[in-house]
Short mmCIF file of C-alpha atoms and ligand atoms in Angstrom, two decimals:
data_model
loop_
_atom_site.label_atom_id
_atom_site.label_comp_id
_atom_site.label_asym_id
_atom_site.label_seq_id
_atom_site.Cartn_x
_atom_site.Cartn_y
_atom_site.Cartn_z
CA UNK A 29 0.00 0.00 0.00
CA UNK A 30 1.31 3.47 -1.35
CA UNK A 31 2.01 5.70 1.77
CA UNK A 32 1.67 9.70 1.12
CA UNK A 33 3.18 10.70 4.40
CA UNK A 34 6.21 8.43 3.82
CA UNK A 35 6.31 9.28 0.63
CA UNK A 36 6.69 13.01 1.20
CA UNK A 37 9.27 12.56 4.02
CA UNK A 38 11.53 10.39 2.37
CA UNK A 39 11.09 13.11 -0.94
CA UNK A 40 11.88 16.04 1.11
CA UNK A 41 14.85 14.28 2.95
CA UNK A 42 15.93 13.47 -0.60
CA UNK A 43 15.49 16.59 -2.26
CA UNK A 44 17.30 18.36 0.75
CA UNK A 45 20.43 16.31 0.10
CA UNK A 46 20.12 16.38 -3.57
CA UNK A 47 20.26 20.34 -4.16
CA UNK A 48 22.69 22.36 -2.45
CA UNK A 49 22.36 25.66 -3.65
CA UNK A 50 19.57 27.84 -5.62
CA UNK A 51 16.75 25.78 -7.58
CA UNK A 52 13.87 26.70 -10.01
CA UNK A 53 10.31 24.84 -9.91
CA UNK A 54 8.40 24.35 -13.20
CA UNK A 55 4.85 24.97 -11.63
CA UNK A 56 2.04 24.38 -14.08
CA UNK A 57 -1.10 24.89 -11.81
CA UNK A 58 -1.64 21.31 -12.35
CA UNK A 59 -1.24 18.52 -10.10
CA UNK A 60 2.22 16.88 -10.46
CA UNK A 61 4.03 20.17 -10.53
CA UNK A 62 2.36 21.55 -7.92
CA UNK A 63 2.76 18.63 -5.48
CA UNK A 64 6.11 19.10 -6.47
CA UNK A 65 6.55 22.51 -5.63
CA UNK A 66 4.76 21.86 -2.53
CA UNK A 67 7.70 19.22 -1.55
CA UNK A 68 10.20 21.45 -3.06
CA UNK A 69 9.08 24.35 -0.99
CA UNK A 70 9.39 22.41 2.57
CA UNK A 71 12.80 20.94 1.60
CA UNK A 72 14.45 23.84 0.47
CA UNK A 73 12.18 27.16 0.65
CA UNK A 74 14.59 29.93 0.77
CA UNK A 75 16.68 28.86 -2.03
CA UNK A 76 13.41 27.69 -4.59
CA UNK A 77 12.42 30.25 -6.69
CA UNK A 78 8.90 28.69 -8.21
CA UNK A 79 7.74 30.02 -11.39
CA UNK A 80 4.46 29.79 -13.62
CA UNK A 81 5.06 30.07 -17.60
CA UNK A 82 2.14 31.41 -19.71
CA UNK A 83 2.85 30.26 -22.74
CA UNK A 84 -0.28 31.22 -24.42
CA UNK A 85 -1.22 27.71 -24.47
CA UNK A 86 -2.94 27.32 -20.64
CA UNK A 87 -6.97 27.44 -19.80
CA UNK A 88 -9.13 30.29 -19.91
CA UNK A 89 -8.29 32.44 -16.59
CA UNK A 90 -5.46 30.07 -15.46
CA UNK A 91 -3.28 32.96 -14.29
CA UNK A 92 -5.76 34.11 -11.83
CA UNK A 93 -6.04 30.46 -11.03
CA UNK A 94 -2.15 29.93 -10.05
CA UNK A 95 -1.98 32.99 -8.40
CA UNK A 96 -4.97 32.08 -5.80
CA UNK A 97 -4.03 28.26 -5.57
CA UNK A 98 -0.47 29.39 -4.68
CA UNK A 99 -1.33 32.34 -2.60
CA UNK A 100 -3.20 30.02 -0.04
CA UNK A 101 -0.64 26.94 -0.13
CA UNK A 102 1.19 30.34 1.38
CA UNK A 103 3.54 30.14 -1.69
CA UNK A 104 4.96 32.63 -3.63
CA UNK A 105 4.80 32.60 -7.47
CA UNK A 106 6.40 34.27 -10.38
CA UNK A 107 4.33 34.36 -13.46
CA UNK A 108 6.02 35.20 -16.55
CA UNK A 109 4.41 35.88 -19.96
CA UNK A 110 6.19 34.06 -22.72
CA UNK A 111 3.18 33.67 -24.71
CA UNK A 112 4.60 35.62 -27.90
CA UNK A 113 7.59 33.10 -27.76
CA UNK A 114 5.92 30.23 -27.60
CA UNK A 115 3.92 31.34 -30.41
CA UNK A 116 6.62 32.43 -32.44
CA UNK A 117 8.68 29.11 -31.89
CA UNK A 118 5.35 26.96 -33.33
CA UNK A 119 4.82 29.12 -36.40
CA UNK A 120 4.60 26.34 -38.96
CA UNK A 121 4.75 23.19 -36.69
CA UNK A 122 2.47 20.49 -37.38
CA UNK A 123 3.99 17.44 -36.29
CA UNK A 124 3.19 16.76 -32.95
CA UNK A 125 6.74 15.29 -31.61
CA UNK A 126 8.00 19.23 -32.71
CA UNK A 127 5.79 20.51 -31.04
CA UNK A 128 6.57 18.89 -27.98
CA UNK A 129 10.36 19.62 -28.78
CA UNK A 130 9.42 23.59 -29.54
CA UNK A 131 7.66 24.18 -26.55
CA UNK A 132 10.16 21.71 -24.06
CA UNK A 133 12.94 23.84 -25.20
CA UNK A 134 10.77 27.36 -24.92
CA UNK A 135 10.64 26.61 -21.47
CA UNK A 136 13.81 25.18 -20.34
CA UNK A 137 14.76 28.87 -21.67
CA UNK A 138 12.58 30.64 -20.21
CA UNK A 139 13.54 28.86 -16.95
CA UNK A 140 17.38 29.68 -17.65
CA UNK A 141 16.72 33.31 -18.14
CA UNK A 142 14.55 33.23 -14.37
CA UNK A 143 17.28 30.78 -13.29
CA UNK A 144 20.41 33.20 -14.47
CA UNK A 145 18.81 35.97 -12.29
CA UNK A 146 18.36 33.85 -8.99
CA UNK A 147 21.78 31.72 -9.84
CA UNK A 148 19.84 28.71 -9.69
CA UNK A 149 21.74 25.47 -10.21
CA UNK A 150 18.75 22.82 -10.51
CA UNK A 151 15.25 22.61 -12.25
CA UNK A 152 12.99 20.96 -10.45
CA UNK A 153 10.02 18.99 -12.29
CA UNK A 154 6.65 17.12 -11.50
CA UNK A 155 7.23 14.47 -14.18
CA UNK A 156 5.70 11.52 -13.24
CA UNK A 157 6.31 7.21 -13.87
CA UNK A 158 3.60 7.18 -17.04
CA UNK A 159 5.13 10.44 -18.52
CA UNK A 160 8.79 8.72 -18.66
CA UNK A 161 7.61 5.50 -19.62
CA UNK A 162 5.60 6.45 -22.56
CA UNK A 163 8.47 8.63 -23.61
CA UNK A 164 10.65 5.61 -24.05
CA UNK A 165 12.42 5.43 -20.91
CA UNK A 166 11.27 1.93 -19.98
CA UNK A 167 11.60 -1.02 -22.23
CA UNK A 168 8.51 0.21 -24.64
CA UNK A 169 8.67 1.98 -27.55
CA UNK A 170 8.12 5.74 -27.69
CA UNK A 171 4.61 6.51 -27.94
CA UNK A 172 5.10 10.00 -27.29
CA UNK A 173 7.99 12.28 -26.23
CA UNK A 174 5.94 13.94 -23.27
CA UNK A 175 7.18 17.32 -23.28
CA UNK A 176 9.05 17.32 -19.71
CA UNK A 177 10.89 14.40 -20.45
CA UNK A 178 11.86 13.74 -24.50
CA UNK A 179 11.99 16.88 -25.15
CA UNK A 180 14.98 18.82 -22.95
CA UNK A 181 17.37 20.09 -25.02
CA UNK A 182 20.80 18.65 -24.62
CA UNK A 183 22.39 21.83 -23.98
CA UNK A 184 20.61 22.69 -20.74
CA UNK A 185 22.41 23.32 -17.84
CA UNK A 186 20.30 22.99 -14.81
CA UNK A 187 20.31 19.76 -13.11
CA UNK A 188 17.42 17.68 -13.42
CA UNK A 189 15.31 16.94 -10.22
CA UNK A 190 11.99 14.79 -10.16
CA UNK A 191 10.81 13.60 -6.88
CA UNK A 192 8.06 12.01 -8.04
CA UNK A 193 9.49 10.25 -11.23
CA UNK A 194 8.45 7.06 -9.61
CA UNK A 195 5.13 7.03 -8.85
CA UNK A 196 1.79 6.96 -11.03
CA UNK A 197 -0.97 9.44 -11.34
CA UNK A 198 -3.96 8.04 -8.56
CA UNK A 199 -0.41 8.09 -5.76
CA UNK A 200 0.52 11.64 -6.55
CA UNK A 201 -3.47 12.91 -5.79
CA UNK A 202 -2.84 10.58 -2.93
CA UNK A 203 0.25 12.93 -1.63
CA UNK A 204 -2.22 15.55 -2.86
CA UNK A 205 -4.48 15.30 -0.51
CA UNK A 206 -2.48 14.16 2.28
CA UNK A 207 -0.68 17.74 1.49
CA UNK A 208 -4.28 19.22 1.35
CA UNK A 209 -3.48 20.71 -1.86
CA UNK A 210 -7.16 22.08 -3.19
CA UNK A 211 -6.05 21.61 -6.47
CA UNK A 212 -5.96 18.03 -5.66
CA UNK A 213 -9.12 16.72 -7.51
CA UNK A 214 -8.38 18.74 -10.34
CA UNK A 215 -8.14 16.89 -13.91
CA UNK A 216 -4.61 16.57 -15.81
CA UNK A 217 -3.44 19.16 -18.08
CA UNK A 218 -0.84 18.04 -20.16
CA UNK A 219 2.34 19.94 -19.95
CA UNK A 220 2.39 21.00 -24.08
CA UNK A 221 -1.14 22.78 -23.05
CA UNK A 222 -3.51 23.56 -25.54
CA UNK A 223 -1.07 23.59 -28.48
CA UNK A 224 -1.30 19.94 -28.67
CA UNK A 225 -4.96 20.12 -28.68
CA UNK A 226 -5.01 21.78 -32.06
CA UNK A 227 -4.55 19.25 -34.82
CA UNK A 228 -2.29 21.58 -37.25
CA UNK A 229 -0.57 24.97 -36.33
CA UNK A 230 -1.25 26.15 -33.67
CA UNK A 231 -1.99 29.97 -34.02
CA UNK A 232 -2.89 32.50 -31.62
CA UNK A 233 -6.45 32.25 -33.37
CA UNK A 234 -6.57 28.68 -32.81
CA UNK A 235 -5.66 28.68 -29.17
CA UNK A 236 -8.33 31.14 -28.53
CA UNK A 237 -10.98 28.60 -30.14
CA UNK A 238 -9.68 25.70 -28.13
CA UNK A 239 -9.38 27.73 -25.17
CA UNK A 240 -12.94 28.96 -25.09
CA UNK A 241 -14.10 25.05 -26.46
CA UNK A 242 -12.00 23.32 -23.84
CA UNK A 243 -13.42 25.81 -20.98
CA UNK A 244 -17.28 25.69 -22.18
CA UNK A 245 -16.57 21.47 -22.56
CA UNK A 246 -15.44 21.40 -18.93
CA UNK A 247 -17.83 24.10 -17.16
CA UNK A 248 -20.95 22.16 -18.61
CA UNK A 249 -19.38 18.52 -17.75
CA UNK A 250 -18.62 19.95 -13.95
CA UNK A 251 -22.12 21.19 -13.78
CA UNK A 252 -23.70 17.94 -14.60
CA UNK A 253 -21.68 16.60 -12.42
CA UNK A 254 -22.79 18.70 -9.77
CA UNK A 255 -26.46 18.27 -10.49
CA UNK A 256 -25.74 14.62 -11.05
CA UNK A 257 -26.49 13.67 -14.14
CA UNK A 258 -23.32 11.98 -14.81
CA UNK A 259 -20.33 10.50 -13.00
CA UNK A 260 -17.08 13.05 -13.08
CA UNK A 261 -14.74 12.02 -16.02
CA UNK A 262 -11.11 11.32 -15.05
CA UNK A 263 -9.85 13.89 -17.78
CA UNK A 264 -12.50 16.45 -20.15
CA UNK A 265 -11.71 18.30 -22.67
CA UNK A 266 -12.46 19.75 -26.53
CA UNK A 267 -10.00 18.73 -29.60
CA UNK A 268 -9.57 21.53 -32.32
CA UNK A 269 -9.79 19.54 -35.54
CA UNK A 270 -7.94 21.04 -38.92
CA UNK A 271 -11.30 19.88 -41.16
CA UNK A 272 -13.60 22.39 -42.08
CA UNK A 273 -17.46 21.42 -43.23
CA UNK A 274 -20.12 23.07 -44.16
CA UNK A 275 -22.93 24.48 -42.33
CA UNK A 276 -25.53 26.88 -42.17
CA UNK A 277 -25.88 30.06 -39.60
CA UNK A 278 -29.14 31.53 -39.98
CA UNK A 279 -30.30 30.95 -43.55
CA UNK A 280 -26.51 31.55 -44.87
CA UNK A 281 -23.67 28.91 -46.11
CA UNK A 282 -20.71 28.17 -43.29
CA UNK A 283 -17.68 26.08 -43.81
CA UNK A 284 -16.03 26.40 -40.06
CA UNK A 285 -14.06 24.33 -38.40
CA UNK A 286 -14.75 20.94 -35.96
CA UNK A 287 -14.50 20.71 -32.69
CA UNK A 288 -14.00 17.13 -31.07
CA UNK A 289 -15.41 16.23 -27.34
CA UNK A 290 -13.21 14.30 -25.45
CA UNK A 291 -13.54 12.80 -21.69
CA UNK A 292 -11.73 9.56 -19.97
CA UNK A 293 -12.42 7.51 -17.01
CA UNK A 294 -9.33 6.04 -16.06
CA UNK A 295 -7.68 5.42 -13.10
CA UNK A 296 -3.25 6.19 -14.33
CA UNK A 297 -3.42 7.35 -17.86
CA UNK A 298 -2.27 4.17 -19.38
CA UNK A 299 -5.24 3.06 -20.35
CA UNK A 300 -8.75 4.81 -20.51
CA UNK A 301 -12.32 3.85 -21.59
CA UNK A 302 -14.52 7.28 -22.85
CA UNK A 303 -16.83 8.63 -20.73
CA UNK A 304 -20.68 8.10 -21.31
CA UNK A 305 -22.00 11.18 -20.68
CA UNK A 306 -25.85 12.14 -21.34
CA UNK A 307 -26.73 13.05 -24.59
CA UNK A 308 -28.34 16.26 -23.04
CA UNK A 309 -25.21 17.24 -21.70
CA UNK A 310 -23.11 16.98 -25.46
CA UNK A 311 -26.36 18.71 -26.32
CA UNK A 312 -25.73 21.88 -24.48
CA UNK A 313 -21.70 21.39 -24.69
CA UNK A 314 -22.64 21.40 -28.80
CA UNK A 315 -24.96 24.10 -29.31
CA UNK A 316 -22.92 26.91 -26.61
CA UNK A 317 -19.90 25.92 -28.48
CA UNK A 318 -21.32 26.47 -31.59
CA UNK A 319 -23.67 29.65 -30.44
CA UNK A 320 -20.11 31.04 -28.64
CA UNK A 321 -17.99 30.61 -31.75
CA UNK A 322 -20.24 31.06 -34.90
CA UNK A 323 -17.78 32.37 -37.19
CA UNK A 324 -15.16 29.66 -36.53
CA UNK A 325 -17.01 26.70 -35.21
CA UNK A 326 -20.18 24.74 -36.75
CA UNK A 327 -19.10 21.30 -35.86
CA UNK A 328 -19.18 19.60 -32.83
CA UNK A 329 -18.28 15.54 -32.53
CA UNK A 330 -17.90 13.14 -29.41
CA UNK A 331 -14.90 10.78 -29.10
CA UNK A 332 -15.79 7.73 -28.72
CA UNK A 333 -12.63 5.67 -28.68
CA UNK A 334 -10.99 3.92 -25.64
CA UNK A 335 -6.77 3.70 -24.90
CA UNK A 336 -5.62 1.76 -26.36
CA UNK A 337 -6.01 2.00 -29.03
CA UNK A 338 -6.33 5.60 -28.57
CA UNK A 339 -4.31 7.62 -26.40
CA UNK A 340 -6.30 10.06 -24.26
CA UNK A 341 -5.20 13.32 -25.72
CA UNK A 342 -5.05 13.29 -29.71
CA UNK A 343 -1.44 13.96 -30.37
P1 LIG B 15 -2.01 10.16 -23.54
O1 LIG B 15 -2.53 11.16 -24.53
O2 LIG B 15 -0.60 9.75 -23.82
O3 LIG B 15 -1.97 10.95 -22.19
O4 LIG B 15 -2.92 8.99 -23.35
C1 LIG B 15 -1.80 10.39 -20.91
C2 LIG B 15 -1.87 11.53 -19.94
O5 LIG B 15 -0.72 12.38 -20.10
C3 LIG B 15 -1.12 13.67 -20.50
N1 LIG B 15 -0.16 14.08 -21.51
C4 LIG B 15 0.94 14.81 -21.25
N2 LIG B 15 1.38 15.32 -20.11
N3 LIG B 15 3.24 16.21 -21.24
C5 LIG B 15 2.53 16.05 -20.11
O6 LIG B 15 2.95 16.54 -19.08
C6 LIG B 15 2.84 15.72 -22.45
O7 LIG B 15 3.51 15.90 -23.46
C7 LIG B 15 1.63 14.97 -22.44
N4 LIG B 15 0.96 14.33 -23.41
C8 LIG B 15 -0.15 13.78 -22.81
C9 LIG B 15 -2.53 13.55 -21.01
O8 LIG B 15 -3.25 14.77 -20.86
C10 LIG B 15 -3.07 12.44 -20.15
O9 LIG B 15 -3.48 12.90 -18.88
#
């Protein structure tokens, strides 16, 4: 049986004796990095300097998000904008291994230009068993390059530190909640963000689609939850699909683009079965999307495939 308060002592007694001088924390918002930070911050507080990347590519009001979460974990955060970067760096970038590659090396230097200012020595990340696996570290092949772990350039010169590159998604919400992290129920976001939830380049324009699809997908799923009409999905979220159909708004001829529905029970990531939800509920998650995004949107669809042989985000 998987012990969160052993866990976390043993991973702060280790982290105190791996870094000996000023460190950086990669904190996303979401769950890994943040239980990381947590453990980073009681190891080692006065020499971790955590920071929060925008990269254009996070969910609708996530800034104001971090900045609360943090603020009552009693933790301070730096929240940089690198969101004309990131965009910059994906101009033209389809496949989604580049992409990966783009944005993992986007932030490693945005992390050595915070890091070169504090003098900090080590990077500190919340990659997790699954993430390292699937990116080839095991005896499997790649499947994909997850961002925090295929993708470092070689060049980087921060030491690597992941305290919890051994355990599996349902242990770290374990350590979590034992660290009464409110965050801890929250679904995964993968570290790439949003970019790799547009099939295709992904523009400015397109993030702003997938952000507003992804947050109207979740807010209506979470309410249905609420009013029980459905059991909560493990992960929920909207796919931005390159294919364009046509359609009709009002009486007059559209050809927008589709938007894909996507939500997981599962209990680690490594495999997942889609989520039934009520047809009432892909109702209202179609027609606000839709209604919200006339000019760009006049397809909705509902993914219906399990992992394997799907994997649960589309690239
Ligand atoms: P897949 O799509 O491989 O996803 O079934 C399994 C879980 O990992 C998340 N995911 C990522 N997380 N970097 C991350 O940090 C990545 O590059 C990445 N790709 C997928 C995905 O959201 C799901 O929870």
């Amino acid at each position: 049986m998987f012990d969160p308060e052993k866990f976390v002592t043993e991973a702060v007694a280790e982290l105190q004796e791996n870094i000996s001088g000023m460190a950086i924390i990669a904190a996303s918002g979401g769950i890994d990095s943040t239980v990381a930070t947590v453990l980073a911050h009681r190891a080692i507080k006065g020499q971790l300097v955590s920071v929060y990347v925008d990269t254009g590519y996070m969910r609708k009001n996530e800034s104001e998000y971090i900045r609360k979460m943090f603020d009552d974990l009693g933790i301070e955060i730096r929240i940089v904008d690198a969101s004309a970067e990131f965009f910059e760096g994906l101009k033209g970038v389809i496949d989604p291994e580049e992409k990966r590659k783009v944005i993992g090396e986007k932030f490693i230097r945005v992390f050595e230009r915070v890091a070169a200012e504090s003098s900090a020595k080590y990077l500190v990340q919340g990659t997790i068993a699954p993430d390292w696996i699937e990116s080839g570290g095991g005896l499997r092949d790649v499947i994909k390059s997850h961002h925090n772990v295929g993708a470092l350039p070689a060049d980087m010169y921060m030491e690597l530190v992941e305290p919890l590159r051994d355990i599996y998604k349902d242990e770290v919400r374990k350590v979590a909640r034992y660290l009464k992290i409110a965050s801890a129920e929250r679904q995964p976001f993968p570290g790439p963000g949003l970019a790799i939830r547009i099939m295709g380049e992904a523009t400015p324009d397109a993030a702003e689609v997938i952000r507003e699809a992804c947050a109207i997908t979740e807010e209506e799923i979470e309410n249905a939850v609420t009013d029980g009409k459905m059991e909560m999905p493990w992960q929920y979220f909207a796919v931005l699909l390159p294919v364009r159909t046509v359609g009709v708004q009002g009486d007059v001829r559209a050809y927008g683009y589709t938007i894909a529905v996507r939500a997981v029970q599962s209990i680690d990531a490594m495999t997942a079965a889609y989520s039934k939800i009520p047809h009432e509920v892909l109702d209202r998650i179609s027609i606000r999307i839709t209604n919200t995004m006339k000019e760009k949107v006049n397809r909705v669809v509902f993914d219906i495939t399990n992992k394997p042989p799907g994997t649960i985000e589309w690239e």
